[in-house]
Tab-separated table of C-alpha atoms and ligand atoms in Angstrom:
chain	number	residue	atom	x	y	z
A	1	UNK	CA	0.000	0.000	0.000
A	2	UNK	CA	1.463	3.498	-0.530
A	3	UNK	CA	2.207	5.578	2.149
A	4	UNK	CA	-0.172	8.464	3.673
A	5	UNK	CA	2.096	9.755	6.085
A	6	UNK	CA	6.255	8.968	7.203
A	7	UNK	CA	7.516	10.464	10.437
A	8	UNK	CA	8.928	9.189	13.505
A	9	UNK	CA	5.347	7.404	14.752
A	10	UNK	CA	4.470	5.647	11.495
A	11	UNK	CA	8.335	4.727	11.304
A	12	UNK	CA	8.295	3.227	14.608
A	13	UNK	CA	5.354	1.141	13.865
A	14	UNK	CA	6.481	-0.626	11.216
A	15	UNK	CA	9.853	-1.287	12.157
A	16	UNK	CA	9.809	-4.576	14.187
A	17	UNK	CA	13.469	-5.092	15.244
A	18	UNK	CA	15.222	-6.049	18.207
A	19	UNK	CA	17.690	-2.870	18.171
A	20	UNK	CA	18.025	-1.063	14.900
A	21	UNK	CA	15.979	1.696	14.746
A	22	UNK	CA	14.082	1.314	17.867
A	23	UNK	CA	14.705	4.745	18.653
A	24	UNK	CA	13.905	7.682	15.596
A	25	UNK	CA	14.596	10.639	15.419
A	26	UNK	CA	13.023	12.287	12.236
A	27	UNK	CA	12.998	16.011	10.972
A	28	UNK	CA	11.304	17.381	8.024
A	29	UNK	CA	14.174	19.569	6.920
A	30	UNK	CA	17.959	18.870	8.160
A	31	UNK	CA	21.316	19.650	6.917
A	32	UNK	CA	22.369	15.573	6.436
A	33	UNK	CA	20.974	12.718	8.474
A	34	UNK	CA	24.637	11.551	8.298
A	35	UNK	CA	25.681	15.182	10.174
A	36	UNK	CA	22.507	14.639	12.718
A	37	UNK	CA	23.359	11.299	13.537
A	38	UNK	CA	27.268	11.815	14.294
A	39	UNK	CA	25.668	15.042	16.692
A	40	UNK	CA	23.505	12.439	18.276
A	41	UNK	CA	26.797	10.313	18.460
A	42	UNK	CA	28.232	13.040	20.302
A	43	UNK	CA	25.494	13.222	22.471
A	44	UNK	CA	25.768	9.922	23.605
A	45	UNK	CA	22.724	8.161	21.644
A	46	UNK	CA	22.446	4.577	21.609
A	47	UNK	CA	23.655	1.817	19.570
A	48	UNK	CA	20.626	1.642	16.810
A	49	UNK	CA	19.598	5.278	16.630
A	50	UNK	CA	17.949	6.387	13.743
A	51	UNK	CA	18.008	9.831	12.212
A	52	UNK	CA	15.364	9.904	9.168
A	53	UNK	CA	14.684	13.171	7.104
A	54	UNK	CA	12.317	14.391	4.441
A	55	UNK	CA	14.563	16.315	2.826
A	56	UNK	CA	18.156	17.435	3.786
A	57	UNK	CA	19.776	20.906	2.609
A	58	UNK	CA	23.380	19.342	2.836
A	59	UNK	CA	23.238	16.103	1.759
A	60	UNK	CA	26.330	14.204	1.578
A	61	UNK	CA	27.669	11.606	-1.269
A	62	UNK	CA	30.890	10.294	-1.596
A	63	UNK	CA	34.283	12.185	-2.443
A	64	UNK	CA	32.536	15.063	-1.396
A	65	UNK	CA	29.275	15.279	-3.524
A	66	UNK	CA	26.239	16.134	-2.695
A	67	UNK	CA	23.553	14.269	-2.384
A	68	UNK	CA	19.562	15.936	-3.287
A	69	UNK	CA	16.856	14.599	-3.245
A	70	UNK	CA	13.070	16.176	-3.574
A	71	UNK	CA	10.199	15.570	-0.738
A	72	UNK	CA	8.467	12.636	-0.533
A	73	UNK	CA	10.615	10.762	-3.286
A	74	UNK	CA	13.401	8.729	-0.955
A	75	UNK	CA	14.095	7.149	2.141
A	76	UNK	CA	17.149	9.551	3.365
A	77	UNK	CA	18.523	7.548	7.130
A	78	UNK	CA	21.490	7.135	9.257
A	79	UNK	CA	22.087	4.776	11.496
A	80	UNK	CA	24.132	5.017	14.742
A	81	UNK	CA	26.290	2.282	15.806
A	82	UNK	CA	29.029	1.993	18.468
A	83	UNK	CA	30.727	-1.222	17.659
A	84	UNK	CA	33.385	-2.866	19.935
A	85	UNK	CA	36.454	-3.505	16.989
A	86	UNK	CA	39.415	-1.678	15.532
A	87	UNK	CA	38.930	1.300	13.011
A	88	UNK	CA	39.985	-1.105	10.205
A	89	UNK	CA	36.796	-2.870	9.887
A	90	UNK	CA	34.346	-0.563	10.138
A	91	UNK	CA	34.318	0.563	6.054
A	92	UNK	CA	33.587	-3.267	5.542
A	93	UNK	CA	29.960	-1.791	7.388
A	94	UNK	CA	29.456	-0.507	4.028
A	95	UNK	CA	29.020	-3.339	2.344
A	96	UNK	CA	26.792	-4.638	5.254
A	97	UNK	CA	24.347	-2.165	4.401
A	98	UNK	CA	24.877	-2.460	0.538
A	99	UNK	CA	23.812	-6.089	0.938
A	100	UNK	CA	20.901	-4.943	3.044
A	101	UNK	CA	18.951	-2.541	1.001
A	102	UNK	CA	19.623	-5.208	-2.028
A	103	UNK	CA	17.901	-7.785	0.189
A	104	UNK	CA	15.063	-5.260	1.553
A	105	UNK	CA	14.155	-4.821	-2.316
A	106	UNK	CA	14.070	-8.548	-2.862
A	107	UNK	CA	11.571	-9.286	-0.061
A	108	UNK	CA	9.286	-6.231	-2.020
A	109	UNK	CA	9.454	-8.082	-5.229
A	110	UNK	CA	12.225	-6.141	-6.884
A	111	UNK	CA	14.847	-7.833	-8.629
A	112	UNK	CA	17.988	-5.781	-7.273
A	113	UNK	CA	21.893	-6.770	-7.436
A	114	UNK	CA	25.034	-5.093	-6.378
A	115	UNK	CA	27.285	-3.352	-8.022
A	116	UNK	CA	30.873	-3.969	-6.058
A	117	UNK	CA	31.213	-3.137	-3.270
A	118	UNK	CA	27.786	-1.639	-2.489
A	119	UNK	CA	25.724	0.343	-5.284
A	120	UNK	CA	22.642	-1.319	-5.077
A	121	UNK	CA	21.118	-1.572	-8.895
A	122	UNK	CA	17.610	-2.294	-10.751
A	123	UNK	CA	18.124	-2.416	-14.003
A	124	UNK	CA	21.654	-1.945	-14.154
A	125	UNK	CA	21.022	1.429	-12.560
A	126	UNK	CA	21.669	2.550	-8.999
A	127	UNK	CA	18.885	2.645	-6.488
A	128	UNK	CA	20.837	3.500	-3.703
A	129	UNK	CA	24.037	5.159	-2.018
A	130	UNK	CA	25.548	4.465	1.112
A	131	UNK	CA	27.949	7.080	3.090
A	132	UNK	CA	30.197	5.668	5.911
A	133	UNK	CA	31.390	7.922	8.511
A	134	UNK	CA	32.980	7.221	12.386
A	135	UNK	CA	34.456	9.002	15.094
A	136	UNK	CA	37.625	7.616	16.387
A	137	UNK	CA	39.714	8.338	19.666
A	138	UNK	CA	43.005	7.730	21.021
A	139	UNK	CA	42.332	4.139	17.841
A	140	UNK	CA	38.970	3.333	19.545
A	141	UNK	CA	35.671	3.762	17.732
A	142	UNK	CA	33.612	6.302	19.473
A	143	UNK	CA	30.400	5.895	16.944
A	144	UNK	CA	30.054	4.591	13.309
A	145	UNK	CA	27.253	6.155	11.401
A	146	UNK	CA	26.390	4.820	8.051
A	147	UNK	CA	23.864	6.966	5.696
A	148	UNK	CA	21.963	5.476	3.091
A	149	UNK	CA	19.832	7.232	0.205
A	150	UNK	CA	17.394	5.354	-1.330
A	151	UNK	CA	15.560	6.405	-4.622
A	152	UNK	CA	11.886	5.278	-3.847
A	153	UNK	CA	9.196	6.913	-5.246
A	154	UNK	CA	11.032	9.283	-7.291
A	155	UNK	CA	9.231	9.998	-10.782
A	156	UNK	CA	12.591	11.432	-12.669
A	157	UNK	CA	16.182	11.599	-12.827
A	158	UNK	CA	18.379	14.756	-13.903
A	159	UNK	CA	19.287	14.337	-17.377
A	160	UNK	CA	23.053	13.926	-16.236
A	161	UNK	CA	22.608	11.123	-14.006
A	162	UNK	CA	19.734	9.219	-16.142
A	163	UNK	CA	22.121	6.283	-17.371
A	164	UNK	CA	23.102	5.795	-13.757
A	165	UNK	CA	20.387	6.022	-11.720
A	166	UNK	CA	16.815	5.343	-11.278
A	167	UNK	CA	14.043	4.513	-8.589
A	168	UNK	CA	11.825	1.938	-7.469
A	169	UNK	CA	9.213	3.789	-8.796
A	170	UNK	CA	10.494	3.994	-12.257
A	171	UNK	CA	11.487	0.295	-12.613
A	172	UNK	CA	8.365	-0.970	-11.776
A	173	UNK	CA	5.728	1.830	-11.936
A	174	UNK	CA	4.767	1.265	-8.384
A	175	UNK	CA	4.550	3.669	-5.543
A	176	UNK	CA	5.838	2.562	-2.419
A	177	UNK	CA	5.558	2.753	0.769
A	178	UNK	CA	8.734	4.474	2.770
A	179	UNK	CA	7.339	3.741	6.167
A	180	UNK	CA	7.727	-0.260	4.689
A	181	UNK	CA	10.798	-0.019	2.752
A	182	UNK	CA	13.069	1.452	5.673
A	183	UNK	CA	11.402	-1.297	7.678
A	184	UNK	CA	12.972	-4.300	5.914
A	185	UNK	CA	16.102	-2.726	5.379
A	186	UNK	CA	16.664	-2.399	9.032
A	187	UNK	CA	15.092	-5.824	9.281
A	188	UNK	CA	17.670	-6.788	7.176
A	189	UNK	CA	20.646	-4.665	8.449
A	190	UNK	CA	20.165	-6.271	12.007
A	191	UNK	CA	19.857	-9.998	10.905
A	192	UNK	CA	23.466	-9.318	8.682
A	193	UNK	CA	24.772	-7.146	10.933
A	194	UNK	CA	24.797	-9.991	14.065
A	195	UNK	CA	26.389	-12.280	11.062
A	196	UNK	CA	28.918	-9.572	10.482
A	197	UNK	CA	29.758	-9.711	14.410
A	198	UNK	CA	30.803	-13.163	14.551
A	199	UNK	CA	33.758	-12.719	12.765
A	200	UNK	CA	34.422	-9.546	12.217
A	201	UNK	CA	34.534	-9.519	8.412
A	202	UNK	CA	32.099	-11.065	5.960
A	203	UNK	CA	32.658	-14.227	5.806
A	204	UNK	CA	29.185	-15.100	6.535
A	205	UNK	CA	27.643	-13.225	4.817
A	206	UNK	CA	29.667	-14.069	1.500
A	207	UNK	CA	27.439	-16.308	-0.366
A	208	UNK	CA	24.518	-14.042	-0.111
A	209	UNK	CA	26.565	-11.473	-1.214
A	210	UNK	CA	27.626	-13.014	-4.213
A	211	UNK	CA	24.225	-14.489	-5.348
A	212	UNK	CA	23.392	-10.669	-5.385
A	213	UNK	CA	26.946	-9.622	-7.056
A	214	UNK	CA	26.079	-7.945	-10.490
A	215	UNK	CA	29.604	-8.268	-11.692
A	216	UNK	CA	30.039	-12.169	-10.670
A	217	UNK	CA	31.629	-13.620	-13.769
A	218	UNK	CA	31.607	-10.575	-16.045
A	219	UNK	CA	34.250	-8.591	-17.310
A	220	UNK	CA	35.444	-5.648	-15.161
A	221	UNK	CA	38.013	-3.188	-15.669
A	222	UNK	CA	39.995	-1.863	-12.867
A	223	UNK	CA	41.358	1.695	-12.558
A	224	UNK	CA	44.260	1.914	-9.541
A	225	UNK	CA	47.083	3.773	-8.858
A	226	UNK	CA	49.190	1.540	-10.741
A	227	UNK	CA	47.174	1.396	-13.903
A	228	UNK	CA	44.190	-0.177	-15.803
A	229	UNK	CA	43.468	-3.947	-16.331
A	230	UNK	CA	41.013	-5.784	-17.506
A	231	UNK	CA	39.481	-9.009	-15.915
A	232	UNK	CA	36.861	-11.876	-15.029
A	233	UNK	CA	35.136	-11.055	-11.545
A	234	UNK	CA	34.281	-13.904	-9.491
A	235	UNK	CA	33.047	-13.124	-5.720
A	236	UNK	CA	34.193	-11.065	-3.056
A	237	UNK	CA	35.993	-12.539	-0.055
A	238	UNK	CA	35.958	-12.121	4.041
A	239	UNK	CA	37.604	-8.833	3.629
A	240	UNK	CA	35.223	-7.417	1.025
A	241	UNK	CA	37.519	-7.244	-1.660
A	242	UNK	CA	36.680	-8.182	-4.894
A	243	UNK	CA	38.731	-10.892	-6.761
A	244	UNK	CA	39.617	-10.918	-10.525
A	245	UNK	CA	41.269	-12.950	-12.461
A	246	UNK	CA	43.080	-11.603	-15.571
A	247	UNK	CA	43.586	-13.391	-19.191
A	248	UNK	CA	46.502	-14.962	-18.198
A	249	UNK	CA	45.211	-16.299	-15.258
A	250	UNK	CA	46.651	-14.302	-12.576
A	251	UNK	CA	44.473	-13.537	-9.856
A	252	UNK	CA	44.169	-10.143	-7.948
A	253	UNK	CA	42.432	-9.018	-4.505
A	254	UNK	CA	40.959	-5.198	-5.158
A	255	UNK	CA	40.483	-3.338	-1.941
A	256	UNK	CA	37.538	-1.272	-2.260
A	257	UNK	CA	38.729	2.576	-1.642
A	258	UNK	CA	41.847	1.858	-3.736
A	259	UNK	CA	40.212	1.498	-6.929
A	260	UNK	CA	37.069	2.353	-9.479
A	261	UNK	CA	35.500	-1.137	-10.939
A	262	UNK	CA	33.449	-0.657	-13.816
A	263	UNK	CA	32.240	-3.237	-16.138
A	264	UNK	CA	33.372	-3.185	-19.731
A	265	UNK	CA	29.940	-2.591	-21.291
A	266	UNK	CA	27.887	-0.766	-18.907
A	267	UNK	CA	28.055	1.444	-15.240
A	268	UNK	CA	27.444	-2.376	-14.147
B	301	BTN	C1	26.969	8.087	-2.592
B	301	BTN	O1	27.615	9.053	-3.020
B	301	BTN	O2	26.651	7.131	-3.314
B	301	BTN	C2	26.561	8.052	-1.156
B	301	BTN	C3	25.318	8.851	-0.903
B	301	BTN	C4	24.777	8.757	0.511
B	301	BTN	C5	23.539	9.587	0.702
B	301	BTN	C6	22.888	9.369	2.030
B	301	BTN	S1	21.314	10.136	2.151
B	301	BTN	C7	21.267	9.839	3.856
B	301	BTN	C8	22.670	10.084	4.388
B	301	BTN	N1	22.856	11.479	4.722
B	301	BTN	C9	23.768	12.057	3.934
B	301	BTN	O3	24.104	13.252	3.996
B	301	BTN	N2	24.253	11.173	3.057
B	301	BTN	C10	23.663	9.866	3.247
């Protein structure tokens, strides 16, 4: 059913989790739900908070973009986490979340993969982006927030960005309901996140990663510092990074961060 109303009270009743986003905080306007949540860090929130917006002035993307988004067309949240393990792993949260919101638009009937390490894509388009962010002190994590942006019910995409991204609403001319979306990505979130805890890494959460993987055994080329190279993806491993094996047979570990991944005949 499409929604009539998202705020914190409708948000609260549909999210039926054991810790994530038990406690929302939502605001119609905000600079960044990434900013509010790392204030609420500060503040000494708990483990779980949500901060949820209807629109944010400041939005943040990745290497410093911005992120926009009109009223009423996305789910725009941040979650608050205070894990107990070194700095090191906490980008690999990232992915956690990637695998998540791919998972949360499987349960709704959309067919959604990944696009290494954690664009989430209909269509061979991206649905959704995910900003990591923590607080560290004297090499102890204080709080991890991770933001994600999720194109819902948005009806059209700038011109500039229409080969890259899209919505849920344009892949399968459907309005949907925010207040149920966020709900099973949190649903999901929690359920991988415990996984994630185990071990630290991903190593249990692997194979459902890489049923969702959009570049598993297609061609990718990889930009580094050291140059370009071409290659057969297959899988991620524990750490997150994605392997690839080139034509003659050698096969490389790509750290995420290090690198830009992009298939040979597509964004995908
Ligand atoms: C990307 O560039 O792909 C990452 C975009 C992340 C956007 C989300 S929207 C909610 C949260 N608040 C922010 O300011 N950014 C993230």
């Amino acid at each position: 059913m499409a929604e009539k109303m998202f705020n914190q009270t409708t948000i609260l009743h549909a999210v039926h989790t054991k810790w994530a986003g038990k406690t929302v905080h939502f605001a119609e306007d905000v600079d960044s739900t990434n900013e509010w949540a790392k204030r609420l860090g500060k503040e000494g929130e708990v483990h779980g908070a949500l901060a949820v917006a209807e629109f944010q002035s400041a939005g943040k993307g990745r290497l410093g973009r911005r992120w926009t988004a009109p009223v009423g067309s996305s789910v725009m949240m941040s979650i608050l986490l205070r894990p107990d393990f070194e700095p090191c792993i906490a980008p690999m949260l990232t992915i956690v979340m990637g695998l998540s919101v791919a998972q949360a638009a499987e349960r709704m009937g959309i067919k959604g993969c990944i696009k290494w390490p954690n664009d989430v894509v209909v269509s061979r388009k991206k649905i959704c982006g995910i900003l990591t962010e923590m607080s560290v002190e004297e090499g102890k994590i204080n709080y991890v927030v991770i933001g994600a942006g999720i194109n819902v019910n948005l009806d059209s995409i700038p011109e500039e960005l229409s080969d890259k991204a899209t919505s849920l609403y344009l892949e399968t001319g459907k309005l949907y309901n925010r207040n149920e979306v966020l709900a099973h990505v949190l649903e999901c979130f929690e359920e991988n996140y415990q996984r994630f805890m185990k071990t630290k890494d991903l190593t249990l959460l692997l194979e459902d990663y890489n049923r969702m993987l959009a570049n598993y055994g297609q061609p990718v080329r990889v930009l580094d510092s050291m140059g370009t190279y071409e290659g057969i993806a297959y899988g991620i491993n524990g750490k997150g990074e994605l392997l690839v094996e080139k034509a003659d047979g050698t096969k490389i570990c790509v750290g995420a961060g290090e690198v830009s991944v992009r298939g040979l005949y597509s964004y995908v």
